[in-house]
Tab-separated table of C-alpha atoms in Angstrom:
chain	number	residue	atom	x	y	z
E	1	UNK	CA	19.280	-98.528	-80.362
E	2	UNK	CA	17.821	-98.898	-76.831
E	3	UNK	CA	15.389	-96.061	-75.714
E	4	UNK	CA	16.192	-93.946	-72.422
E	5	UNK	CA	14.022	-95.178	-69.748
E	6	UNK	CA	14.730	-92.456	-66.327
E	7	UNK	CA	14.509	-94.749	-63.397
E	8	UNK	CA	13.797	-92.318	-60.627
E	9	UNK	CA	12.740	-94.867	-58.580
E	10	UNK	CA	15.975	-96.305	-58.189
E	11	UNK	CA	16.824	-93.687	-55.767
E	12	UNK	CA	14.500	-94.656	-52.894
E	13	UNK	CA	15.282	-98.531	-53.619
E	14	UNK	CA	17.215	-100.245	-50.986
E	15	UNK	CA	20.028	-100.197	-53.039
E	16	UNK	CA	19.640	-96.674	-53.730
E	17	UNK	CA	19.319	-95.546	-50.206
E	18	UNK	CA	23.274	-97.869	-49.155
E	19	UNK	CA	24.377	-95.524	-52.659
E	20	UNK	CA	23.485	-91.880	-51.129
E	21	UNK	CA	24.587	-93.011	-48.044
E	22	UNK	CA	28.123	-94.333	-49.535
E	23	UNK	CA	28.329	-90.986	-51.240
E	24	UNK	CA	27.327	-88.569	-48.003
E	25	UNK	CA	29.969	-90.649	-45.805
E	26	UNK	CA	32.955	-90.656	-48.291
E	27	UNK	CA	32.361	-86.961	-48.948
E	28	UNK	CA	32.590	-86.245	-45.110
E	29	UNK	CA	35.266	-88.001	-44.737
E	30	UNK	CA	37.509	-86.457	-47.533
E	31	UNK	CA	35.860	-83.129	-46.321
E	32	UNK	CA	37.214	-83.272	-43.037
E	33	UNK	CA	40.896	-84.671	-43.951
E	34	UNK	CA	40.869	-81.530	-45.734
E	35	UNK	CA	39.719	-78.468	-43.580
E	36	UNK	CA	42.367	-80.079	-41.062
E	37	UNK	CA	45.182	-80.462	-43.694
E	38	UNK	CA	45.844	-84.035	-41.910
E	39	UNK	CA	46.260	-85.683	-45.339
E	40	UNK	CA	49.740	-85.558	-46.111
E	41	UNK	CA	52.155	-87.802	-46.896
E	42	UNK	CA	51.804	-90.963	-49.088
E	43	UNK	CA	49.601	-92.344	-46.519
E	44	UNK	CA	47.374	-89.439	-46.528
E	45	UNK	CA	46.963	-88.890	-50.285
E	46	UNK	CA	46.302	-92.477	-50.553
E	47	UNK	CA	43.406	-92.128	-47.940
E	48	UNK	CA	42.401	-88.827	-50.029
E	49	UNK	CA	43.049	-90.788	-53.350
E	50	UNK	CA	40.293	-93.245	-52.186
E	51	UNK	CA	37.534	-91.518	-50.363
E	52	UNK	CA	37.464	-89.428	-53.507
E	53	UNK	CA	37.552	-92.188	-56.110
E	54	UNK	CA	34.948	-93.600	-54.031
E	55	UNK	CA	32.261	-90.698	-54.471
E	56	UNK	CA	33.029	-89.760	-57.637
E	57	UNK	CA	31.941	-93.494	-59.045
E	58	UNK	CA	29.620	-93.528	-56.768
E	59	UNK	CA	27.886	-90.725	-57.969
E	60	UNK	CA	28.500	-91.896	-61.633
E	61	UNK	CA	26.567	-95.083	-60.867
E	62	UNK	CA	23.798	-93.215	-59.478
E	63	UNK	CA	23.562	-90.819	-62.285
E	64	UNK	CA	23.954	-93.446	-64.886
E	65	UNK	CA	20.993	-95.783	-63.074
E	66	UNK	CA	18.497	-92.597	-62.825
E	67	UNK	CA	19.420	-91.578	-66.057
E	68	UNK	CA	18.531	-95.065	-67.773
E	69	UNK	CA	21.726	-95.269	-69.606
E	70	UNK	CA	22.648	-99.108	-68.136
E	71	UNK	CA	21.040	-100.824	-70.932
E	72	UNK	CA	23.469	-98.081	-74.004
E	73	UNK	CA	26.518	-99.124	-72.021
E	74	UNK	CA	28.588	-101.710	-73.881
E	75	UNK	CA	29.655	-103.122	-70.731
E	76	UNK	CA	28.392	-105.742	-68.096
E	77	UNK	CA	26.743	-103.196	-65.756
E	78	UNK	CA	25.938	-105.359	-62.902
E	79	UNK	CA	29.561	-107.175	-63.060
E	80	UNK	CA	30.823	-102.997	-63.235
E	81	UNK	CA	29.191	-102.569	-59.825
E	82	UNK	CA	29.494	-105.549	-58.129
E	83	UNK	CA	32.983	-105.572	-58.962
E	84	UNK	CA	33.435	-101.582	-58.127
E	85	UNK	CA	31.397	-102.090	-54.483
E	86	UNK	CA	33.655	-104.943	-53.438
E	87	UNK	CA	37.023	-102.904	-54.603
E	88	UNK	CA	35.982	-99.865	-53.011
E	89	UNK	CA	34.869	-101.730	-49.119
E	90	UNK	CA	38.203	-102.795	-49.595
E	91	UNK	CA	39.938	-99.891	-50.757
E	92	UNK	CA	37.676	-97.971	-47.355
E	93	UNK	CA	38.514	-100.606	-44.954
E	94	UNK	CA	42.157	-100.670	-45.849
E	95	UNK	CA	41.949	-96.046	-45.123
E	96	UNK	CA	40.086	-96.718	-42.193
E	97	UNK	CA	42.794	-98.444	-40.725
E	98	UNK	CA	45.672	-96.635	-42.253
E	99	UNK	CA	44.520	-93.419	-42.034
E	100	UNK	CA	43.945	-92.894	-38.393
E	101	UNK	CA	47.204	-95.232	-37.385
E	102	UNK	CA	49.218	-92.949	-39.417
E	103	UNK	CA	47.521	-89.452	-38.357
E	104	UNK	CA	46.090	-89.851	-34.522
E	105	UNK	CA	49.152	-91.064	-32.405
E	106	UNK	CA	51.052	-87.647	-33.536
E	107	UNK	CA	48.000	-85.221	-33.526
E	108	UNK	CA	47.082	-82.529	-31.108
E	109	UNK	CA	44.118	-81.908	-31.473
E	110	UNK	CA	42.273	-85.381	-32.835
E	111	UNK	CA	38.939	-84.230	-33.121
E	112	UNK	CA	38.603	-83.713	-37.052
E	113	UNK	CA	41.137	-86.984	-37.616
E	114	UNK	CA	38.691	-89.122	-35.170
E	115	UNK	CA	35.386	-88.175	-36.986
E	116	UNK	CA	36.978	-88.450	-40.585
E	117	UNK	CA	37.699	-92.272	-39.316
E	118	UNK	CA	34.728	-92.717	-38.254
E	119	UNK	CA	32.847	-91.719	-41.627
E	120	UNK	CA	35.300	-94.093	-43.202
E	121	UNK	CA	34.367	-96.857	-41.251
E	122	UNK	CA	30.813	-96.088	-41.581
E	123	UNK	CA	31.412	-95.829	-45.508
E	124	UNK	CA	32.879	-99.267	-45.408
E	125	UNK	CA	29.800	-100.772	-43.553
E	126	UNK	CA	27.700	-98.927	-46.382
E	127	UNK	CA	29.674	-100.574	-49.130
E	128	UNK	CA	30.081	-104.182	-47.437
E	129	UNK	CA	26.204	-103.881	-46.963
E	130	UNK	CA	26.020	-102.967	-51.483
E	131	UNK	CA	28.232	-106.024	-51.365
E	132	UNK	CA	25.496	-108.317	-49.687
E	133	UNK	CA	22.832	-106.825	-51.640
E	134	UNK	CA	24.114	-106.795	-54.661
E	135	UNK	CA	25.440	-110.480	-54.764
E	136	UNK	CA	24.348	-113.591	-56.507
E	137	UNK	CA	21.803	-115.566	-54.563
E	138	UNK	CA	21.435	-118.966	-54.974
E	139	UNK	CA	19.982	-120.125	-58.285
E	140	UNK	CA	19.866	-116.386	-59.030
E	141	UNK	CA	20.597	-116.036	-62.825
E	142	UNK	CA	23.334	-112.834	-62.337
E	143	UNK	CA	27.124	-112.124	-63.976
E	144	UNK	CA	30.064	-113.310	-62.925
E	145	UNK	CA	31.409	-110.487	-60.844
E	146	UNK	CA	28.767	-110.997	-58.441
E	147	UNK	CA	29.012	-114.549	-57.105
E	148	UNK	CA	31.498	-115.400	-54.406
E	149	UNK	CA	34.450	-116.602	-57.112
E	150	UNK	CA	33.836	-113.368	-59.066
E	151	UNK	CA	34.101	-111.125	-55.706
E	152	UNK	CA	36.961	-113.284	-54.689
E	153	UNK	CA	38.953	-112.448	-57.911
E	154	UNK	CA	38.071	-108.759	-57.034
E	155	UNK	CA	39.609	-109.332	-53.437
E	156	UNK	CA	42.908	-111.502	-55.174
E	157	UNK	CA	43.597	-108.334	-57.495
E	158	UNK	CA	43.609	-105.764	-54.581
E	159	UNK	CA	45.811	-108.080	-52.531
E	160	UNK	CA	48.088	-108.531	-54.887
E	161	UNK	CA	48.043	-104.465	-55.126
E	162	UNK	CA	48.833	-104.171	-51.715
E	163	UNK	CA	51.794	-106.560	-51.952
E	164	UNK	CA	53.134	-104.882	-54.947
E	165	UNK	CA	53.303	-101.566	-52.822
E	166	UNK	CA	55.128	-103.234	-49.839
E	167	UNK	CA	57.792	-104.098	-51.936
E	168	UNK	CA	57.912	-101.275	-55.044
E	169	UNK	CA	60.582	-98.852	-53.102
E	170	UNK	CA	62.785	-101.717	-52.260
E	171	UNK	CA	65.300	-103.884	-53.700
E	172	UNK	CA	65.961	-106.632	-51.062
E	173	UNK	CA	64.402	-109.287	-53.673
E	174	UNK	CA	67.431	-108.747	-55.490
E	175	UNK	CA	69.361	-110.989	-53.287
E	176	UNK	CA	67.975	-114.268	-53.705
E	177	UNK	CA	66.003	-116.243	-56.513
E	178	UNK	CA	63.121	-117.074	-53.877
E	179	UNK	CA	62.374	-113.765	-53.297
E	180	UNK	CA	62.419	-113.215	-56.993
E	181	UNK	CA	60.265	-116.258	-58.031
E	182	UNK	CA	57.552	-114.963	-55.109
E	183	UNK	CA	57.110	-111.864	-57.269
E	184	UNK	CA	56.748	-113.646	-60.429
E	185	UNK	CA	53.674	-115.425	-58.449
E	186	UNK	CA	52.671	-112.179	-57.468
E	187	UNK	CA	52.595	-111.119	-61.081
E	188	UNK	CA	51.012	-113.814	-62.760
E	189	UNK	CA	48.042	-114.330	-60.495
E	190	UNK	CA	47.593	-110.459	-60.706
E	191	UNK	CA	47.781	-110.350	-64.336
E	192	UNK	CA	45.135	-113.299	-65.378
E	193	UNK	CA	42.859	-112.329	-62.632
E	194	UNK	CA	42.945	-108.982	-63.810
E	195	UNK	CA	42.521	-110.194	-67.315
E	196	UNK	CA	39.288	-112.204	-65.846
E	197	UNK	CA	37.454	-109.001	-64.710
E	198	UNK	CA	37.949	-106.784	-67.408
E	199	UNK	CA	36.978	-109.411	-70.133
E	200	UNK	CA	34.199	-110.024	-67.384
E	201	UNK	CA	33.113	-106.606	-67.505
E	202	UNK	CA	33.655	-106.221	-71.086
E	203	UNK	CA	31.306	-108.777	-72.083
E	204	UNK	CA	33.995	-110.940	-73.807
E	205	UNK	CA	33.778	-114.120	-72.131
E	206	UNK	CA	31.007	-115.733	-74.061
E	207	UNK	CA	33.093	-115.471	-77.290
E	208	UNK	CA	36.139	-116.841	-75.933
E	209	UNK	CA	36.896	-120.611	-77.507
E	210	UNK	CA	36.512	-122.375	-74.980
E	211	UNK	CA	34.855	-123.788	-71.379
E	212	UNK	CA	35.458	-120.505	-69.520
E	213	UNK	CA	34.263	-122.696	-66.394
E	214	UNK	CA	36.776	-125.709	-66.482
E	215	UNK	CA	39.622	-123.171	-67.899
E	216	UNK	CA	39.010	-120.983	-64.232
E	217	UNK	CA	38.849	-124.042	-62.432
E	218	UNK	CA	42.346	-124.782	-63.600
E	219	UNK	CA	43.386	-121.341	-63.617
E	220	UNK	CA	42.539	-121.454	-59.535
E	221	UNK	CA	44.210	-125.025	-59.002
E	222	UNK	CA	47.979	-123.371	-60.472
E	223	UNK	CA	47.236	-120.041	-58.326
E	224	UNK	CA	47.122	-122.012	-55.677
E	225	UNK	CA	49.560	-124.659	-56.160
E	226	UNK	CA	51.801	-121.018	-57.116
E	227	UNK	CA	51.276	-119.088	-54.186
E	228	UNK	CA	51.829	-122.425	-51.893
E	229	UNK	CA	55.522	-122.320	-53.061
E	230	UNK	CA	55.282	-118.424	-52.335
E	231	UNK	CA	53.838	-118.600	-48.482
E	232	UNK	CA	56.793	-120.630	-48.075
E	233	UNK	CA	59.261	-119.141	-50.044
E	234	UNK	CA	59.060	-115.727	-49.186
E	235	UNK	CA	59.261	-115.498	-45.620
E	236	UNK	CA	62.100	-118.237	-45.811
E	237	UNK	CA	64.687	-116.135	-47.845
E	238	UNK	CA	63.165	-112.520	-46.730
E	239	UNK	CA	63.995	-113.023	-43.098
E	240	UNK	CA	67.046	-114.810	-44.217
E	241	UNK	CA	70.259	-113.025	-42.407
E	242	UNK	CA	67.351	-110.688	-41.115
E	243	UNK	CA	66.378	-110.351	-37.585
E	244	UNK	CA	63.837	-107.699	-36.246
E	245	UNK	CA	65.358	-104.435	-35.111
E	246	UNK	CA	66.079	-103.417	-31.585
E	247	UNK	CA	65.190	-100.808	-30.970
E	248	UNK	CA	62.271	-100.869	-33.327
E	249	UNK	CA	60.162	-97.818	-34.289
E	250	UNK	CA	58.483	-96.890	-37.159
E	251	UNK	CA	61.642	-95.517	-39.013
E	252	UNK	CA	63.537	-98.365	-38.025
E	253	UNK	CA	60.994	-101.251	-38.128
E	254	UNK	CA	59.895	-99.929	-41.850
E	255	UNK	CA	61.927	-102.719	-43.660
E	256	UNK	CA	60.728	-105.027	-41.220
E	257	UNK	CA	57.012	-104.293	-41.073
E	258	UNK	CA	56.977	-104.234	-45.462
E	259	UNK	CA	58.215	-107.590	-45.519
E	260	UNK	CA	55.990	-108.565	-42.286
E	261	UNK	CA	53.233	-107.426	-44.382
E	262	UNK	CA	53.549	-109.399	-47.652
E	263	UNK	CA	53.976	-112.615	-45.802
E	264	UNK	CA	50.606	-112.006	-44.471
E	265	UNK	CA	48.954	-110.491	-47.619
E	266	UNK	CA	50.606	-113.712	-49.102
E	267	UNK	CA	48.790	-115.940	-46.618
E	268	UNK	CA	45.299	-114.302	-47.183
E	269	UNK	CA	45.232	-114.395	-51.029
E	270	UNK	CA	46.345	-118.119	-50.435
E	271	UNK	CA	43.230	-118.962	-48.635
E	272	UNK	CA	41.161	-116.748	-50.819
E	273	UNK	CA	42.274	-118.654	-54.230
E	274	UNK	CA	41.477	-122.090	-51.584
E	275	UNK	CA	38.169	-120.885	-51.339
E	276	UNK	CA	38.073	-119.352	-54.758
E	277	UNK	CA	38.955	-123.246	-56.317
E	278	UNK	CA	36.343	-124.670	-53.896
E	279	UNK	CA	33.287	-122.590	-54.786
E	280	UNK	CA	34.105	-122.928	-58.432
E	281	UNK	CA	34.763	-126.422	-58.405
E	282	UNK	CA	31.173	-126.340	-56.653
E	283	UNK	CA	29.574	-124.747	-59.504
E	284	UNK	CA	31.452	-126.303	-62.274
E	285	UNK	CA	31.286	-130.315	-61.041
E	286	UNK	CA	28.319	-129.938	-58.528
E	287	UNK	CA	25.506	-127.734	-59.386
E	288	UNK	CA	26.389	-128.045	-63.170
E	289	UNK	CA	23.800	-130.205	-64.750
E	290	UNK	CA	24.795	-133.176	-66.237
């Protein structure tokens, strides 16, 4: 049984320092939503919903590092934060721009909405910067989670997230197979690269019975190839028999905008499985000794 070793001195570590200062920013900015009630609404609770997921692991990451408990956790720890500092820049970047596009164009007084932004945006910066620090370096002996292909798999999940919630109050897929066979992309790609990071994290991919390297390599050449027949797919049939509305508002344009929205989301997590394929194709038929 491993011995509890306090690490105090991970507080004033560079790492340490980005931590407290993702914890002070995300607690201002939830603080400040709140004393001017401007967090209401999906969009609102969803901004709420992350700045306070955000501290609270924060602070368990601290507390577990000072605490010396990383070593009795039957989990990958650095994959666990590598993983949870890429998800939650993007989970802050995504608020800071939702939050204050929802909330500022119909407030009246735009002081507390303006400086709860601008903590989030500041929080982001802190976690992008736990993102840098934290990941692989080259010929750096680290986990998974934290080279580029593991952070990319982090960034394909949330995307796929997103997607899912552009499309989860609507039934417009209904009307043609295309539509339908873009969501079954969606689905499949979300499920094994969710799969990926939690067996990641879990510490299960040594055991698995085969050449996890060459299986992920393959795994990234059928996302691809998938999510090729999606970019074209769904934007073909979803803005089949569909023209923008005029006038168009944001009651009007909702429809409009959602399906907007995955087309782009579609395009991003395309390139992101490109690069994904390309980096580990790098490390599996390049760097890979022979």
């Amino acid at each position: 049984m491993p011995t509890l070793e306090p690490n105090v001195r991970s507080l004033i570590s560079p790492l340490g320092i980005v931590r407290f200062l993702e914890i002070l920013l995300s607690c201002a900015a939830f603080s400040l939503a709140s004393v001017h009630h401007s967090n209401y609404g999906s969009y609102g609770a969803w901004s709420m919903f992350t700045w306070c997921f955000c501290f609270s692991i924060s602070v368990l990451v601290v507390v577990v590092e000072v605490a010396g408990l990383t070593e009795s956790l039957r989990i990958s720890w650095q994959d666990f934060t590598s993983a949870f500092s890429m998800l939650a820049a993007l989970m802050i970047f995504t608020t800071s721009i939702v939050y204050p596009s929802t909330f500022i164009p119909y407030c009246n007084d735009c002081s507390y909405i303006a400086a709860a932004t601008a903590m989030s945006c500041f929080c982001f910066v802190a976690y992008a910067v736990e993102v840098g620090l934290t990941r692989a370096k080259e010929g750096e002996i680290s986990g998974f989670l934290a080279t580029i292909p593991g952070l990319l798999k982090v960034f394909e999940a949330y995307v796929a997230c997103l997607i899912f919630s552009l499309v989860a109050n609507y039934t417009f897929y209904d009307l043609y197979a295309g539509l339908q066979w873009s969501l079954a992309v969606y689905c499949i790609c979300f499920i094994i690269t969710l799969v990926i990071i939690i067996l990641t994290v879990g510490r299960c991919l040594a055991s698995l019975p085969f050449p996890l390297e060459k299986v992920l390599v393959a795994y990234n050449v059928l996302a691809v190839l998938l999510y090729i027949t999606a970019a074209v797919v769904w934007p073909l049939y979803s803005f089949k028999n569909y023209s923008r509305p005029d006038p168009c508002n944001r009651i009007t344009c909702v429809t409009w905008n959602n399906r907007l929205g995955v087309t782009f989301l579609t395009y991003f997590n395309l390139i992101a499985y490109i690069v994904d394929l390309v980096y580990s194709s790098k490390m599996v038929f390049v760097t890979a000794p022979a």
